[in-house]
Amino acid sequence: MSELPGLKEHPKTVQPHRMTLAERLWLPLFAGMWVTIRHFVKNLFHMSKLPTIQYPEQRRNYSHRFRGHHILTSRPDGSLRCVACFLCATACPADCIHIEAGEDPDVNIEKYPVVYEIEMLRCVFCGYCVDACPEEAIIMSNNYDMAFFNRSQTVAGKDDLVRPYNVDPARLGYRPHYPEEEEQRRRLQQGVVDLVAEARSRQESGEGEREVAAS
Amino acid sequence: MPTMTAPQPLLEKYPEGSVVAQEGLDQETWVVDRAVLKDLARDLRDNSETRFDMMLDLCGVDYPDRGESGGDRFEAVYHLYSMPNNRRLRLKVPLPEGDPQLPSLIEVWKACDWFEREAYDMFGFRFEGHPNLRRLLTHEAFQGHPLRKDYDSTQRWILPDDKVYRPKHLEEFSESAGADTDGDLFERMTLNIGPSHPATHGTFRVMAAIDGETIVASDVEIGYLHRCFEKMAETHTWQQVIPFTDRLNYCSSFINNVGYCRTVEKLLGIEAPPKAVWARTILSEFSRIMDHCVCNGSTLVDTGGLTNFWYLFQPREEIYGLLESVCGARLTVSACRIGGLIQDLPPDFEARCRHLLEIIPPLVDDSERLVVKNRIWLERAVGVAAISGEEAVEWGWTGPCLRASGVGYDVRKAAPYDLYDTVDWEVPVFYGGDIHDRFRVRMAEIRQSLSIIRQLLDRGMPEGPHIVDDPHVALPPKDVAYNQMEAMIYHFKLIMDGIRVPPGEQYDMVEGANGELGFYVISDGGGKPYRIKVRPPCFPIFSTFPYLINGGAVSDAIITLGGLNIVAGELER
């Protein structure tokens, strides 16, 4: 700590950089030019490896932990797992969850949500509702592009939260358990994978972005 | 009388009871009578043994209960720092409800300028002798003082056109607009930059009186992004405040999370497990790299160097990928929890970090090679908006901007936290104090950060849990909560009531991407914070801005703004 300069006595003047002879003669400009040309040529001949992504035709491949649009999960019989305990609404720092509870005909379940709405414009996608849920009834998907035509669409009701992503395991996001990581962990423990090399080859082959059909 | 900590002659001249030490707090605290405040402040700064050369933070606290029981309702709290002695001191000045008035310390520490205006705005404290005591974060037609406990936050105030602030010293310029007063063929005019201008990288308004191309006088107005984070925090549980901290410095939101969580952990008397500390250090450094990339990239865009922007934004994008694989969000991460991390680290965490260590250095090198010896850039940046180390300290500067002026103050060295004292790294210091050296400091810091990360990765990930195993603080693991009644009850209690933080106060700081990011939290023992004050590093830096740009060209003002790394979310909270 004490060996750091300027702490005991603060400098009273400034010593601005003085240009060297080479700098005066504009010589380092050519080094800079070389950098630009190198990048230009590299990009020209390896168009597939460009860091730019042609959204929406191409999309970045986000991880399976992504905090996107919420999903209400269902029981095997198709009814919602939610028991309307209001924990998610309490945990929400943005106050964006609105629930109205009703009595479930099944005595073992007691309650179910008559209304379950999330105001998407208020939501900050912090994932606290997922952490709070004692039933794993609310999880998140990896859907991030939510566009609306009018304000009434910005409130996601039960139907919007159940239907869209429930069926496709590739679209799941933030949730308490990640089965896909178990496989990775197992392979790592056996010492058979070099994840750095995998990441490098993914980067080089441009596979980091997956293409999806524009719908 | 506090005798053991202050040199005796310093306090002898004050009347009995006017300076009293408060015991049992997190740091040295003196309760000071407002009558002696100004003299004491001057003594503390000038005495060769104390030398408190920096005023870090000033905030108000409201205790309505004390007021009702006949005591002083308000308290003005100063946080001082002595750089030569590496010592911190808190001064508390009690103020009665009817007459919250105290002397302005602007003559002692220039940093008090905006901090006093903020306290006036939020609490209605009247600082006698302040030359320009008007509202800072709220607008002119605002009624009441929002951080007082009895303020009804549902009220809305409209700003009519005739109340909009027009600075007096610029008004004479508007009157003489179009006139060539000094015969140099340049006309005078007033120029508004902002509030919403692509070059300001945020919403603040700079009003400049220009004579030709030169700025002769200027004023700054902020508060467009003010959302009263501190008031919001008082109505949410301790855990719920974390997503709000993301939005302070949104370029490196992870560091804000760490700063807040560490402060609350200290107040709780717990420590995050080794794995969480290890990951926090690595991710903080990655966030710092990201922030410096954004700052340097956008400064260069302001000078017309768009290529650097592309080179520097690529590392940022890849680091976002790493953060997203850990916590699920890219910009507003909320990746920390009080007591640890949001979730366990993914299996490929180390691999991703190592991959980033491979791709970041060439891009940073390329970007630097383009400009750092380039005469076009040098003529544009060297000597622009220069400030000496001494002045910068007076204004309360910290972080890379201060280190560019030759003062090597860094919280990671001065008060090491997490794993910073176990790794080998240096604090880069430059002496130009100008835009060019601010750029170089940031580039050098990116390299130091990479070195810190490399050393920590070589050490290997510590085994163990990612969050403390304390059901009063952290939610029990889900499979336990589903199956055990006790864990289920803890789960419900934590979410309904929040963490019970013992009564007390704590100031703790981390090195944010643009300086000392401090959190001053007060708990009354309930489930919600009583008061949270953020010490935003760019707040004192930006208060210097009008003085830095006077005498320069308009285009210099733009790159000065970029080079100071002003982030509106943190500036205005």
PDB file of C-alpha atoms in Angstrom, chain B residues 32-124:
ATOM      1  CA  VAL B  32     -19.899  16.524  16.230  1.00  0.00           C
ATOM      2  CA  ASP B  33     -21.798  19.629  17.261  1.00  0.00           C
ATOM      3  CA  ARG B  34     -22.585  21.700  14.191  1.00  0.00           C
ATOM      4  CA  ALA B  35     -21.162  24.830  15.813  1.00  0.00           C
ATOM      5  CA  VAL B  36     -17.637  23.428  15.669  1.00  0.00           C
ATOM      6  CA  LEU B  37     -18.027  21.393  12.477  1.00  0.00           C
ATOM      7  CA  LYS B  38     -16.267  23.756  10.137  1.00  0.00           C
ATOM      8  CA  ASP B  39     -13.252  24.320  12.395  1.00  0.00           C
ATOM      9  CA  LEU B  40     -12.959  20.636  13.109  1.00  0.00           C
ATOM     10  CA  ALA B  41     -13.141  19.784   9.415  1.00  0.00           C
ATOM     11  CA  ARG B  42     -10.403  22.244   8.623  1.00  0.00           C
ATOM     12  CA  ASP B  43      -8.253  20.895  11.445  1.00  0.00           C
ATOM     13  CA  LEU B  44      -8.789  17.306  10.364  1.00  0.00           C
ATOM     14  CA  ARG B  45      -7.689  18.195   6.861  1.00  0.00           C
ATOM     15  CA  ASP B  46      -4.690  20.323   7.767  1.00  0.00           C
ATOM     16  CA  ASN B  47      -3.286  18.658  10.887  1.00  0.00           C
ATOM     17  CA  SER B  48      -0.118  16.874   9.911  1.00  0.00           C
ATOM     18  CA  GLU B  49      -1.100  13.778  11.855  1.00  0.00           C
ATOM     19  CA  THR B  50      -4.700  13.322  10.712  1.00  0.00           C
ATOM     20  CA  ARG B  51      -4.622  14.698   7.148  1.00  0.00           C
ATOM     21  CA  PHE B  52      -8.107  13.711   6.066  1.00  0.00           C
ATOM     22  CA  ASP B  53      -7.637  14.920   2.532  1.00  0.00           C
ATOM     23  CA  MET B  54     -10.694  13.325   1.024  1.00  0.00           C
ATOM     24  CA  MET B  55     -14.396  13.758   1.680  1.00  0.00           C
ATOM     25  CA  LEU B  56     -15.823  10.513   0.374  1.00  0.00           C
ATOM     26  CA  ASP B  57     -19.490  10.802   1.077  1.00  0.00           C
ATOM     27  CA  LEU B  58     -22.081  13.002   2.715  1.00  0.00           C
ATOM     28  CA  CYS B  59     -25.585  11.853   3.390  1.00  0.00           C
ATOM     29  CA  GLY B  60     -28.533  12.546   5.618  1.00  0.00           C
ATOM     30  CA  VAL B  61     -30.414  10.148   7.837  1.00  0.00           C
ATOM     31  CA  ASP B  62     -33.886  10.740   9.216  1.00  0.00           C
ATOM     32  CA  TYR B  63     -34.899   9.399  12.655  1.00  0.00           C
ATOM     33  CA  PRO B  64     -38.481  10.599  13.278  1.00  0.00           C
ATOM     34  CA  ASP B  65     -38.605   8.684  16.602  1.00  0.00           C
ATOM     35  CA  ARG B  66     -35.729  10.679  18.005  1.00  0.00           C
ATOM     36  CA  GLY B  67     -37.455  13.887  16.961  1.00  0.00           C
ATOM     37  CA  GLU B  68     -40.639  12.884  18.755  1.00  0.00           C
ATOM     38  CA  SER B  69     -38.808  12.075  21.950  1.00  0.00           C
ATOM     39  CA  GLY B  70     -37.286  15.533  22.002  1.00  0.00           C
ATOM     40  CA  GLY B  71     -33.922  14.750  20.405  1.00  0.00           C
ATOM     41  CA  ASP B  72     -32.491  15.761  17.079  1.00  0.00           C
ATOM     42  CA  ARG B  73     -34.429  14.232  14.239  1.00  0.00           C
ATOM     43  CA  PHE B  74     -31.819  14.408  11.497  1.00  0.00           C
ATOM     44  CA  GLU B  75     -28.231  13.434  11.174  1.00  0.00           C
ATOM     45  CA  ALA B  76     -25.769  14.525   8.519  1.00  0.00           C
ATOM     46  CA  VAL B  77     -23.127  11.844   8.073  1.00  0.00           C
ATOM     47  CA  TYR B  78     -19.709  12.567   6.566  1.00  0.00           C
ATOM     48  CA  HIS B  79     -17.311   9.832   5.549  1.00  0.00           C
ATOM     49  CA  LEU B  80     -13.729  11.029   5.491  1.00  0.00           C
ATOM     50  CA  TYR B  81     -10.636   9.284   4.274  1.00  0.00           C
ATOM     51  CA  SER B  82      -7.021  10.052   4.920  1.00  0.00           C
ATOM     52  CA  MET B  83      -4.949   8.813   2.044  1.00  0.00           C
ATOM     53  CA  PRO B  84      -1.525   9.229   3.685  1.00  0.00           C
ATOM     54  CA  ASN B  85      -2.615   7.322   6.805  1.00  0.00           C
ATOM     55  CA  ASN B  86      -5.109   4.984   5.118  1.00  0.00           C
ATOM     56  CA  ARG B  87      -7.578   5.814   7.850  1.00  0.00           C
ATOM     57  CA  ARG B  88     -11.308   6.335   7.732  1.00  0.00           C
ATOM     58  CA  LEU B  89     -13.468   8.515   9.949  1.00  0.00           C
ATOM     59  CA  ARG B  90     -17.196   9.092  10.134  1.00  0.00           C
ATOM     60  CA  LEU B  91     -18.570  12.376  11.422  1.00  0.00           C
ATOM     61  CA  LYS B  92     -22.189  12.575  12.530  1.00  0.00           C
ATOM     62  CA  VAL B  93     -23.804  15.949  12.918  1.00  0.00           C
ATOM     63  CA  PRO B  94     -27.190  15.859  14.694  1.00  0.00           C
ATOM     64  CA  LEU B  95     -29.692  18.423  13.427  1.00  0.00           C
ATOM     65  CA  PRO B  96     -33.029  19.440  14.976  1.00  0.00           C
ATOM     66  CA  GLU B  97     -36.204  19.157  12.940  1.00  0.00           C
ATOM     67  CA  GLY B  98     -37.184  22.818  13.025  1.00  0.00           C
ATOM     68  CA  ASP B  99     -33.829  24.173  11.987  1.00  0.00           C
ATOM     69  CA  PRO B 100     -31.755  21.688   9.976  1.00  0.00           C
ATOM     70  CA  GLN B 101     -28.932  24.051   9.268  1.00  0.00           C
ATOM     71  CA  LEU B 102     -25.190  23.477   9.263  1.00  0.00           C
ATOM     72  CA  PRO B 103     -22.124  25.179   7.799  1.00  0.00           C
ATOM     73  CA  SER B 104     -21.131  24.329   4.258  1.00  0.00           C
ATOM     74  CA  LEU B 105     -17.751  22.602   4.037  1.00  0.00           C
ATOM     75  CA  ILE B 106     -17.241  23.500   0.424  1.00  0.00           C
ATOM     76  CA  GLU B 107     -14.202  25.605   1.373  1.00  0.00           C
ATOM     77  CA  VAL B 108     -12.600  22.618   3.063  1.00  0.00           C
ATOM     78  CA  TRP B 109     -13.373  19.914   0.538  1.00  0.00           C
ATOM     79  CA  LYS B 110     -14.596  20.902  -2.903  1.00  0.00           C
ATOM     80  CA  ALA B 111     -16.274  17.515  -3.195  1.00  0.00           C
ATOM     81  CA  CYS B 112     -18.939  18.833  -0.803  1.00  0.00           C
ATOM     82  CA  ASP B 113     -20.443  20.925  -3.591  1.00  0.00           C
ATOM     83  CA  TRP B 114     -22.798  18.379  -5.103  1.00  0.00           C
ATOM     84  CA  PHE B 115     -23.033  16.191  -2.019  1.00  0.00           C
ATOM     85  CA  GLU B 116     -24.435  19.143  -0.061  1.00  0.00           C
ATOM     86  CA  ARG B 117     -26.854  19.961  -2.819  1.00  0.00           C
ATOM     87  CA  GLU B 118     -28.014  16.360  -2.810  1.00  0.00           C
ATOM     88  CA  ALA B 119     -28.543  16.378   0.973  1.00  0.00           C
ATOM     89  CA  TYR B 120     -30.444  19.640   0.644  1.00  0.00           C
ATOM     90  CA  ASP B 121     -32.590  18.121  -2.064  1.00  0.00           C
ATOM     91  CA  MET B 122     -33.283  14.866  -0.263  1.00  0.00           C
ATOM     92  CA  PHE B 123     -33.549  16.072   3.346  1.00  0.00           C
ATOM     93  CA  GLY B 124     -33.868  19.848   3.270  1.00  0.00           C
TER      94      GLY B 124
END
